[in-house]
Structures are given as structure tokens and as C-alpha cells.
Coordinates of C-alpha atoms and ligand atoms in Angstrom, one line a residue:
M1 CA 26.0 27.1 -53.0
I2 CA 23.7 27.5 -50.0
G3 CA 20.8 27.9 -52.4
E4 CA 21.5 24.5 -53.9
V5 CA 21.2 22.7 -50.6
E6 CA 17.9 24.1 -50.0
T7 CA 16.7 22.2 -52.8
M8 CA 18.4 18.9 -52.0
D9 CA 16.4 16.0 -50.3
K10 CA 16.9 16.4 -46.5
I11 CA 17.7 13.4 -44.4
K12 CA 14.4 12.1 -43.0
M13 CA 13.8 11.1 -39.2
T14 CA 11.2 8.5 -38.2
T15 CA 11.3 9.1 -34.5
P16 CA 11.7 12.5 -32.8
L17 CA 14.4 13.3 -30.1
V18 CA 14.0 15.4 -27.2
E19 CA 15.3 19.1 -27.4
M20 CA 15.9 21.0 -24.3
D21 CA 16.8 24.6 -24.9
G22 CA 18.7 26.7 -22.3
D23 CA 20.0 29.8 -21.3
E24 CA 22.3 32.7 -22.2
M25 CA 25.3 32.5 -24.8
T26 CA 24.7 28.9 -25.2
R27 CA 21.0 29.4 -26.2
V28 CA 22.4 31.8 -28.8
L29 CA 24.7 29.3 -30.1
W30 CA 21.9 26.6 -30.1
A31 CA 19.9 28.6 -32.5
W32 CA 22.7 29.3 -34.8
I33 CA 23.9 25.6 -34.7
K34 CA 20.3 24.5 -35.6
E35 CA 19.8 27.1 -38.4
K36 CA 23.1 26.8 -40.2
L37 CA 24.3 23.2 -39.5
I38 CA 21.2 20.9 -39.0
L39 CA 18.0 22.3 -40.4
P40 CA 19.3 22.7 -44.0
F41 CA 20.3 19.1 -44.1
V42 CA 18.0 17.1 -41.8
D43 CA 14.2 17.1 -41.8
L44 CA 14.6 17.5 -37.9
K45 CA 11.9 16.0 -35.6
T46 CA 12.1 17.2 -32.1
E47 CA 9.9 17.3 -29.1
Y48 CA 10.9 20.8 -27.9
Y49 CA 11.1 21.8 -24.2
D50 CA 12.2 25.2 -23.3
L51 CA 14.2 24.9 -20.2
G52 CA 15.2 28.6 -20.4
L53 CA 15.2 29.9 -16.7
L54 CA 12.2 32.2 -17.2
H55 CA 10.1 29.3 -18.8
R56 CA 11.2 27.1 -15.8
N57 CA 9.9 29.6 -13.5
E58 CA 6.5 30.1 -15.4
T59 CA 5.8 26.4 -15.4
R60 CA 7.2 25.9 -11.9
D61 CA 9.8 23.7 -13.1
Q62 CA 7.3 21.2 -14.6
V63 CA 8.9 21.7 -18.1
T64 CA 12.1 20.1 -16.6
I65 CA 10.2 17.1 -15.3
D66 CA 8.2 16.9 -18.6
A67 CA 11.4 17.0 -20.6
A68 CA 13.0 14.2 -18.5
N69 CA 9.9 12.0 -18.9
A70 CA 9.9 12.7 -22.7
T71 CA 13.5 11.4 -22.8
K72 CA 12.7 8.1 -21.0
R73 CA 9.9 7.7 -23.5
L74 CA 11.9 8.6 -26.7
G75 CA 15.3 7.2 -25.6
V76 CA 17.5 10.3 -26.8
A77 CA 17.9 13.9 -25.6
V78 CA 20.0 16.9 -26.4
K79 CA 20.2 19.7 -23.8
C80 CA 21.4 23.3 -23.9
A81 CA 23.3 24.5 -20.8
T82 CA 21.0 26.2 -18.2
I83 CA 21.3 28.6 -15.3
T84 CA 21.1 27.0 -11.9
P85 CA 19.9 30.0 -9.9
N86 CA 21.8 31.2 -6.8
R87 CA 21.3 34.1 -4.9
Q88 CA 22.9 36.5 -7.3
R89 CA 20.6 35.2 -10.0
M90 CA 17.6 35.8 -7.8
E91 CA 18.6 39.5 -7.9
E92 CA 19.4 39.4 -11.5
Y93 CA 16.0 37.9 -12.3
P94 CA 13.5 39.4 -9.8
Q95 CA 10.6 37.7 -11.4
L96 CA 11.7 34.3 -10.0
T97 CA 9.5 33.0 -7.7
E98 CA 11.9 30.3 -6.2
M99 CA 15.3 29.2 -6.3
W100 CA 14.7 26.4 -8.8
K101 CA 16.8 23.3 -8.5
S102 CA 19.5 22.4 -11.0
P103 CA 17.8 21.1 -14.1
N104 CA 20.7 18.5 -14.5
G105 CA 19.9 17.3 -11.0
T106 CA 16.2 16.8 -11.7
I107 CA 16.8 15.1 -15.0
R108 CA 19.5 12.8 -13.5
A109 CA 17.2 11.7 -10.7
I110 CA 14.3 10.9 -13.0
L111 CA 16.4 9.1 -15.3
D112 CA 18.6 7.5 -12.6
G113 CA 21.5 8.3 -14.6
T114 CA 25.2 8.5 -14.5
A115 CA 27.1 11.4 -16.4
F116 CA 30.0 10.5 -18.6
R117 CA 32.3 13.3 -19.6
A118 CA 34.7 12.9 -22.4
P119 CA 37.0 15.4 -24.1
I120 CA 36.8 16.1 -27.8
V121 CA 40.5 15.3 -28.9
L122 CA 42.0 17.2 -31.7
P123 CA 45.3 16.6 -33.6
M124 CA 46.5 20.0 -33.2
I125 CA 45.8 20.5 -29.3
H126 CA 48.1 18.4 -27.3
P127 CA 47.1 17.0 -23.8
V128 CA 49.4 17.9 -21.2
V129 CA 50.1 14.2 -20.7
K130 CA 52.0 13.4 -23.8
N131 CA 51.1 9.9 -24.1
W132 CA 47.3 10.5 -24.0
E133 CA 46.3 9.8 -27.4
A134 CA 42.7 9.1 -27.3
P135 CA 40.0 10.4 -24.8
I136 CA 39.5 9.4 -21.3
T137 CA 35.8 9.4 -20.3
I138 CA 35.1 9.9 -16.8
A139 CA 31.8 8.4 -15.2
R140 CA 31.1 9.9 -11.8
H141 CA 28.6 8.3 -9.4
A142 CA 26.3 11.3 -8.7
Y143 CA 24.6 10.1 -5.5
G144 CA 25.5 9.9 -2.0
D145 CA 28.7 9.9 0.1
M146 CA 30.0 13.0 1.2
Y147 CA 27.4 14.8 -1.0
K148 CA 24.5 13.5 1.3
A149 CA 26.5 13.4 4.5
V150 CA 25.6 14.9 8.0
D151 CA 28.3 16.4 9.9
M152 CA 28.9 17.8 13.5
V153 CA 31.6 19.3 15.6
T154 CA 31.7 18.4 19.2
E155 CA 33.6 20.2 22.2
E156 CA 34.0 17.8 25.0
P157 CA 35.4 14.1 25.5
G158 CA 32.8 11.5 24.7
T159 CA 31.8 8.7 22.4
A160 CA 30.1 8.7 18.9
T161 CA 27.9 5.6 17.9
L162 CA 26.4 4.8 14.6
T163 CA 22.8 3.2 14.9
F164 CA 20.6 1.9 12.1
K165 CA 17.0 1.3 13.1
G166 CA 15.2 -1.1 10.8
E167 CA 11.5 -0.8 9.9
S168 CA 11.3 -4.3 11.5
G169 CA 12.2 -2.8 14.7
A170 CA 15.9 -4.4 14.6
E171 CA 18.8 -2.4 15.4
K172 CA 22.4 -2.3 14.6
T173 CA 25.0 0.0 16.6
L174 CA 28.7 0.5 16.1
T175 CA 31.0 2.8 18.1
V176 CA 32.7 5.2 15.8
Q177 CA 35.1 6.6 18.3
T178 CA 35.8 7.6 21.8
V179 CA 37.6 10.9 21.9
S180 CA 39.2 12.9 24.6
G181 CA 38.6 16.4 23.4
P182 CA 36.9 18.6 20.6
A183 CA 36.3 16.4 17.4
V184 CA 34.6 16.5 14.1
W185 CA 32.3 13.9 12.7
Q186 CA 30.5 12.8 9.4
G187 CA 27.9 10.2 8.7
Q188 CA 27.8 9.0 5.1
H189 CA 25.6 6.5 3.1
N190 CA 24.8 5.1 -0.2
T191 CA 22.1 2.6 -1.5
E192 CA 22.5 -0.5 -3.1
K193 CA 20.0 0.6 -5.7
S194 CA 22.0 3.6 -6.7
I195 CA 25.3 1.9 -6.8
R196 CA 23.7 -1.0 -9.0
A197 CA 22.1 1.6 -11.5
F198 CA 25.5 3.3 -11.6
A199 CA 27.2 0.0 -12.5
R200 CA 24.7 -0.9 -15.0
S201 CA 24.9 2.6 -16.8
C202 CA 28.9 2.0 -16.9
F203 CA 28.7 -1.3 -18.4
Q204 CA 25.9 -0.2 -20.8
Y205 CA 27.9 2.9 -22.0
A206 CA 31.2 0.8 -22.4
I207 CA 29.3 -1.6 -24.7
N208 CA 27.9 1.3 -26.6
Q209 CA 31.2 3.1 -27.1
R210 CA 33.2 -0.3 -27.6
Q211 CA 35.7 0.8 -24.8
D212 CA 37.1 -0.9 -21.8
L213 CA 35.6 0.0 -18.4
W214 CA 38.0 0.9 -15.5
F215 CA 36.7 1.0 -11.9
S216 CA 38.4 2.1 -8.9
T217 CA 37.7 2.7 -5.1
K218 CA 39.7 2.3 -1.9
D219 CA 38.6 -1.0 -0.8
T220 CA 41.6 -1.9 1.0
I221 CA 40.9 0.7 3.6
S222 CA 37.2 1.1 3.2
K223 CA 36.6 -2.6 3.2
V224 CA 32.8 -2.6 3.8
Y225 CA 31.8 0.6 2.2
D226 CA 33.9 0.7 -0.9
G227 CA 34.0 -3.1 -0.7
E228 CA 30.1 -2.9 -1.5
F229 CA 30.7 -0.9 -4.6
K230 CA 33.2 -3.3 -5.8
R231 CA 31.2 -6.4 -5.2
I232 CA 28.0 -4.9 -6.7
F233 CA 30.1 -4.0 -9.9
E234 CA 31.5 -7.5 -10.2
E235 CA 28.1 -9.2 -9.5
E236 CA 26.6 -7.0 -12.4
Y237 CA 29.5 -7.8 -14.7
E238 CA 29.3 -11.6 -14.0
T239 CA 25.4 -12.0 -14.3
T240 CA 24.6 -9.5 -17.0
Y241 CA 27.5 -8.0 -19.1
K242 CA 30.4 -10.6 -19.2
V243 CA 29.2 -12.4 -22.2
E244 CA 28.7 -9.2 -24.3
F245 CA 32.1 -7.7 -23.2
E246 CA 33.9 -10.9 -24.2
R247 CA 32.1 -11.1 -27.5
L248 CA 33.4 -7.6 -28.3
G249 CA 36.9 -8.0 -26.7
L250 CA 36.3 -5.6 -24.0
T251 CA 37.8 -5.7 -20.5
Y252 CA 36.3 -4.8 -17.1
F253 CA 39.2 -3.7 -14.9
Y254 CA 38.9 -3.3 -11.2
T255 CA 41.9 -1.8 -9.4
L256 CA 42.7 0.3 -6.3
I257 CA 42.3 4.1 -6.8
D258 CA 46.0 4.8 -6.3
D259 CA 47.0 2.1 -8.7
A260 CA 44.4 3.5 -11.2
V261 CA 45.8 7.2 -10.9
A262 CA 49.3 5.9 -11.8
R263 CA 48.1 3.8 -14.7
V264 CA 45.9 6.5 -16.0
I265 CA 48.8 8.9 -16.2
R266 CA 50.8 6.3 -18.0
S267 CA 48.1 5.0 -20.3
R268 CA 47.4 5.9 -24.0
G269 CA 43.8 6.8 -23.0
G270 CA 40.7 5.3 -24.8
F271 CA 38.7 3.9 -21.9
I272 CA 36.1 4.7 -19.5
W273 CA 37.0 5.3 -15.9
A274 CA 34.3 4.8 -13.3
L275 CA 34.7 6.6 -10.2
K276 CA 32.9 7.2 -6.8
N277 CA 31.2 10.7 -6.5
Y278 CA 34.1 12.5 -4.7
D279 CA 36.8 10.8 -6.7
G280 CA 34.9 11.5 -10.0
D281 CA 34.3 15.2 -9.0
V282 CA 38.3 15.7 -8.7
M283 CA 39.5 13.4 -11.4
S284 CA 36.9 14.8 -13.8
D285 CA 38.4 18.4 -13.5
M286 CA 42.0 16.9 -13.7
V287 CA 41.3 15.1 -16.9
A288 CA 39.4 17.9 -18.5
T289 CA 42.0 20.3 -17.8
A290 CA 44.9 18.2 -19.0
F291 CA 43.1 17.4 -22.2
G292 CA 42.9 21.1 -23.0
S293 CA 39.7 23.2 -22.5
L294 CA 36.4 23.1 -20.8
A295 CA 34.9 24.1 -24.0
M296 CA 35.8 21.0 -25.4
M297 CA 34.1 18.5 -22.8
T298 CA 31.2 16.6 -23.8
S299 CA 28.8 15.1 -21.4
V300 CA 26.4 12.2 -21.7
L301 CA 23.9 11.1 -19.1
V302 CA 23.1 7.5 -19.5
S303 CA 20.5 5.5 -17.6
P304 CA 20.6 1.9 -16.7
D305 CA 18.3 1.0 -19.7
G306 CA 20.5 2.8 -22.2
T307 CA 18.6 6.1 -22.5
M308 CA 20.9 8.9 -23.2
E309 CA 21.0 12.6 -22.9
F310 CA 23.6 14.6 -24.7
E311 CA 25.1 18.0 -23.7
A312 CA 28.2 20.0 -23.3
S313 CA 30.0 20.1 -19.9
H314 CA 30.4 23.9 -19.8
G315 CA 27.8 26.3 -18.5
T316 CA 25.9 29.2 -20.3
V317 CA 29.2 31.2 -20.6
T318 CA 27.6 34.3 -18.9
R319 CA 30.6 36.7 -19.5
H320 CA 30.3 36.2 -23.1
Y321 CA 26.4 36.7 -23.1
Y322 CA 26.7 40.0 -21.6
K323 CA 29.2 41.1 -24.3
Y324 CA 26.7 39.7 -26.9
L325 CA 24.0 41.8 -25.5
K326 CA 25.8 45.0 -26.0
G327 CA 26.2 44.0 -29.5
E328 CA 29.9 42.8 -29.4
K329 CA 30.9 39.7 -31.3
T330 CA 32.3 36.8 -29.2
S331 CA 34.5 34.0 -29.9
T332 CA 32.4 31.5 -27.9
N333 CA 33.4 27.9 -28.7
P334 CA 30.3 26.0 -29.9
I335 CA 32.1 22.7 -30.4
A336 CA 30.9 20.9 -27.3
T337 CA 27.2 21.9 -28.2
I338 CA 27.8 20.8 -31.7
F339 CA 28.9 17.4 -30.6
A340 CA 26.0 17.2 -28.4
W341 CA 23.8 17.4 -31.2
S342 CA 25.7 14.9 -33.4
G343 CA 25.9 12.4 -30.4
A344 CA 22.1 12.6 -30.2
L345 CA 21.6 12.5 -33.9
R346 CA 23.8 9.4 -34.2
K347 CA 22.2 7.7 -31.3
R348 CA 18.7 8.4 -32.7
G349 CA 20.1 7.0 -36.2
E350 CA 21.4 4.0 -34.3
L351 CA 18.0 3.3 -32.4
D352 CA 15.9 3.7 -35.6
G353 CA 18.4 1.9 -38.1
N354 CA 18.6 5.1 -39.8
Q355 CA 22.1 5.0 -41.3
E356 CA 21.9 8.2 -43.3
L357 CA 21.2 10.1 -39.9
A358 CA 24.0 8.4 -38.1
A359 CA 26.5 9.2 -41.1
F360 CA 25.4 12.8 -41.1
A361 CA 26.4 13.1 -37.4
D362 CA 29.8 11.7 -38.3
K363 CA 30.2 14.3 -41.1
L364 CA 29.2 17.0 -38.9
E365 CA 31.8 16.1 -36.5
K366 CA 34.4 15.7 -39.3
A367 CA 33.6 19.0 -40.9
T368 CA 34.1 20.7 -37.3
I369 CA 37.3 19.0 -36.9
D370 CA 38.6 19.7 -40.5
T371 CA 37.7 23.6 -40.0
I372 CA 39.9 23.7 -37.1
E373 CA 42.8 21.7 -38.8
G374 CA 42.4 24.2 -41.5
G375 CA 43.4 26.9 -39.3
K376 CA 40.0 28.3 -38.4
M377 CA 39.0 28.3 -34.8
T378 CA 37.6 30.2 -31.8
K379 CA 40.0 32.3 -29.4
D380 CA 40.3 29.6 -26.6
L381 CA 41.5 27.1 -29.1
A382 CA 43.9 29.6 -30.8
L383 CA 45.6 30.1 -27.5
M384 CA 46.2 26.4 -27.2
T385 CA 47.1 25.1 -30.6
T386 CA 50.4 24.1 -32.0
L387 CA 49.3 25.1 -35.4
P388 CA 51.0 28.2 -36.8
N389 CA 49.0 31.4 -37.3
P390 CA 45.5 30.3 -36.7
T391 CA 42.5 32.5 -37.8
V392 CA 40.5 33.6 -34.9
L393 CA 36.7 33.6 -35.9
N394 CA 33.8 34.8 -33.9
S395 CA 31.3 32.2 -33.2
R396 CA 29.0 32.8 -35.9
D397 CA 31.8 32.9 -38.6
F398 CA 33.2 29.8 -37.1
I399 CA 29.9 28.0 -37.4
L400 CA 29.6 29.3 -41.2
A401 CA 33.0 28.0 -41.8
I402 CA 31.9 24.6 -40.5
R403 CA 28.9 24.9 -42.8
E404 CA 31.1 25.2 -45.8
K405 CA 33.1 22.1 -45.0
L406 CA 29.9 20.3 -44.4
E407 CA 28.4 21.1 -47.6
A408 CA 31.4 20.0 -49.6
M409 CA 31.1 16.6 -47.9
L410 CA 27.3 16.1 -48.4
Ligands
LIG1 P1 30.8 28.4 -17.8 O1 29.5 29.0 -18.4 O2 31.3 27.2 -18.2 O3 32.0 29.5 -18.1 C1 33.2 29.9 -17.3 C2 34.3 30.3 -18.2 O4 34.9 29.2 -19.0 C3 33.6 31.2 -19.2 O5 33.6 32.5 -18.7 C4 34.8 31.1 -20.2 O6 36.0 31.7 -19.9 C5 35.0 29.6 -20.1 N1 34.2 29.0 -21.2 C6 33.3 28.1 -21.0 N2 32.7 27.6 -22.0 C7 33.2 28.2 -23.0 C8 33.0 27.9 -24.4 N3 32.1 27.4 -25.0 N4 33.7 28.9 -25.2 C9 34.6 29.7 -24.6 N5 34.9 29.8 -23.5 C10 34.2 29.1 -22.5 O7 30.7 28.5 -16.2 P2 30.1 29.6 -15.2 O8 30.5 30.9 -15.5 O9 30.7 29.1 -13.9 O10 28.5 29.3 -15.2 C11 27.6 30.1 -15.9 C12 26.2 29.5 -15.6 O11 26.1 28.3 -16.1 C13 25.9 29.4 -14.3 O12 24.5 30.1 -14.0 C14 25.7 27.9 -14.0 O13 24.6 27.5 -13.2 C15 25.4 27.4 -15.4 N6 26.1 26.1 -15.6 C16 25.3 25.1 -16.4 C17 25.8 23.9 -16.6 C18 24.7 22.9 -17.4 O14 23.8 23.3 -17.7 N7 25.3 21.8 -17.7 C19 27.1 23.6 -16.2 C20 27.8 24.5 -15.6 C21 27.2 25.7 -15.3 P3 36.4 33.2 -20.2 O15 35.4 34.2 -19.8 O16 37.7 33.6 -19.7 O17 36.4 33.5 -21.8
LIG2 MG1 34.6 19.3 -9.5

């Protein structure tokens, strides 16, 4: 059967997509997914960038910048999980000349993008929240607020003020508080440019996904700060996206964060929920956990012009990689990485008017879901499923089982 496919006409691509390779167990899965599920069927065109830690080190991280710029130029990328070095990694890889920054942070800054995290929903894995039928996608604003704040502790009675000095020489000062004893302080900011880019990415992605967009802040208390977020979103909606939303029958819905939390729990799912940095950090972990498994979360970085980079939300699965290096077979779940590939191929197909390529992406996803529905899955899913007597496969055999389903469809 495999021989027959080799002689089949492969699906042609007109424009390449950007391929960013990565680290550890996900790098191993990456090669298998390409070899078994994509290359036999697609005449794959990619611009390849090796974002593996050692190659980032050799290029002094220039490869990450080049990959991000290529993504801007080509409009679509797929990325493997990568190591963000910390102190422990510096000991593990003594050849590192610097503690290189997070590649995702670098790419996000260059693309001015927002990351959308969505769970892959399977019929036989039931979310903890019973009424969630469709995925809830979380869009987290990834700049500023508490994440770029300055903090201090003071010991004596006194007054803190907040002063802005304009380049023009104009100044604005507010009294934060006068305290009678020890106190703790924090100064936060955000920029209009970043909030606006966030809003645009959210409206763009909602249109692309044909899903409603919810946005929530605490603007009743934070009238000025959160009020700016609310105002900028409204302004973007009214001036740029309203017509398209109405044409597609989509809703832009703003509500207070407390109200949103209650509504999300009672909802059926199937929408995009945009959140400020901290809210998105917390809510994305809650939603991911309630939907099942980190291994089933995908992530798409969307820039305000609609450029997209697809990846799995999980990391490089280090613990499994060390078993793999010892020659053990691991049952690491490749689904989020497969869906990163299918997402990128579908987007490439849409941009190029290449229906065959977009249809292949759909079939790859269906073959993956059908394989699990047929009872074959990785260990993490077997522990969660309501399906009786699931067959637990190692990663490679699971990919081969998907290959069988895929061949039967093509
Ligand atoms: P991780 O790689 O996501 O793994 C954490 C644990 O979650 C694993 O040990 C495993 O649990 C489970 N898991 C995650 N993905 C799985 C999968 N596909 N199949 C089965 N189980 C899965 O997170 P980490 O260990 O904190 O981070 C490892 C490295 O990844 C770090 O160097 C970090 O910098 C990097 N990272 C990269 C990205 C990215 O590139 N987007 C994101 C996050 C982390 P069990 O061990 O219990 O089986
Ligand atoms: Mg978090």
C-alpha cells in the first residue's frame, strides 16, 4: 500500500511556508510527522530555519530573527517547540555563549502578534465543563501591564506620586497614595500601539475562524486604564471590522470580566475570548485544563495584517526525550504538532487558492481524529477517554496508524 502512494501524484504547492524546527522530543516527532504524514502526499515547499538551541547559539540567535522576517514575507509559518534556556540549561549545554531569549518572544515582537490558544476537541474526551461542546479559543495580550511593571517596597510613612515627563517638557503628576507605614508599590503601563495591534489581530482571527469575539476587562474599577482597552477595541470594531462581522453574522461582545467568567462556564463554547495579559495567562491555563490535556492545545500567532504562525502549545517534552535517548519508546502525543502542520498547510492553501492543499489539511486532521475514535491513542489520552479498552501506542506507531487512515482517504 505504501508503495502505491509513492507513485501517486503529490499535491503541488506554489508558495513555500516557513518551517521552524525545534528541540528535543518535539524535534523527533517533527521529523516523523513530515516523513510519514506529509512528504508522501505533498510536494512540500518550505523555507527551513533550524531553531534548535545549538543552531540558535551558533548564529547568535540571528536564525530566529531571520525566521520571523521570512514569516512576515511569506505569510504562514509552522514552528516546532523550542527550548528557552534557563540556568539549568546553561549547565546542560556548556557550549551556550548566552542565555538566549525565548524564540516565541522574539518572533512575537517582530510580528507584533497575538497568540491564540485553542483546544482540539475530541468526541470521546469530555471537557470537565459538561456543556462545552466546541473549543474556546483564548487570545492573550502579550505586552505590558504587570509583565513590564516596576515594583518597590517602602518602610516609612510617606507619599508616592506618578509622574510622566513628555518630550515636549510637559509634565503630568498624580498622587498614588499617602501611607502611614510600610507599603508596596507597582507602576504599570501599556501602549496604545500594542493594544491596537492586539485588537486588530483579534478581529482578524475571528473573521478568519468565523467565530464570535468576546473581550472583557475590569473597566468599572479601572476606568481609565482598562477603559482605554475597551475604547480602542470599540474604535477598531466600528471603523474597520463591523461591516465584515455583520456580513458574516458574527458578534463582537464586550462584557465585564466577572460577567464573562460566569458566561464562559455556562456557554457551549465555540468563540474567541480576548483577554488582557494577566487575565489571559490565568484563564488559558484554566480553559486548557478543563478541556483535557496540554498535549491537545494548539497555538496560532496572528499579526494585525493576518500573518499566521502555527505551533503546539506544549514544550519540548524533555522527560520523554531523555527516555527516547536511552532507546526507550515513548508514547508522546504528536497531535498538537500535527495540527500545527495542518493549520499552516490549510492557511497556505487558502492564501494561494490551492483547494487541494486545504483539503489535504482537513483530511490529515480527520485521519488523526478517526484513529483515536478507532481506539488507538497515546497514553495521555488513554488515561482520559471514556472509550472502553483503548489501545495505547507509542508515538511512532500512532503516527503510522494515522498514516493508514490517511491513505485510505486519499
Ligand atoms: P512540556 O514540554 O510541555 O512538558 C511538560 C509535561 O507535560 C511533560 O513532561 C508531559 O508530562 C506533559 N506533556 C506535554 N506535552 C506532551 C505531549 N505532547 N505528549 C504527552 N505528554 C505531554 O513543558 P516543560 O517540561 O515545562 O518544558 C520543556 C521545555 O520546553 C523547556 O525547555 C521550555 O523552555 C520549552 N517550552 C517551549 C515552548 C514552545 O516552544 N512553545 C512552550 C513551553 C515550554 P509527563 O512527563 O507526566 O508525561
Ligand atoms: Mg499561565
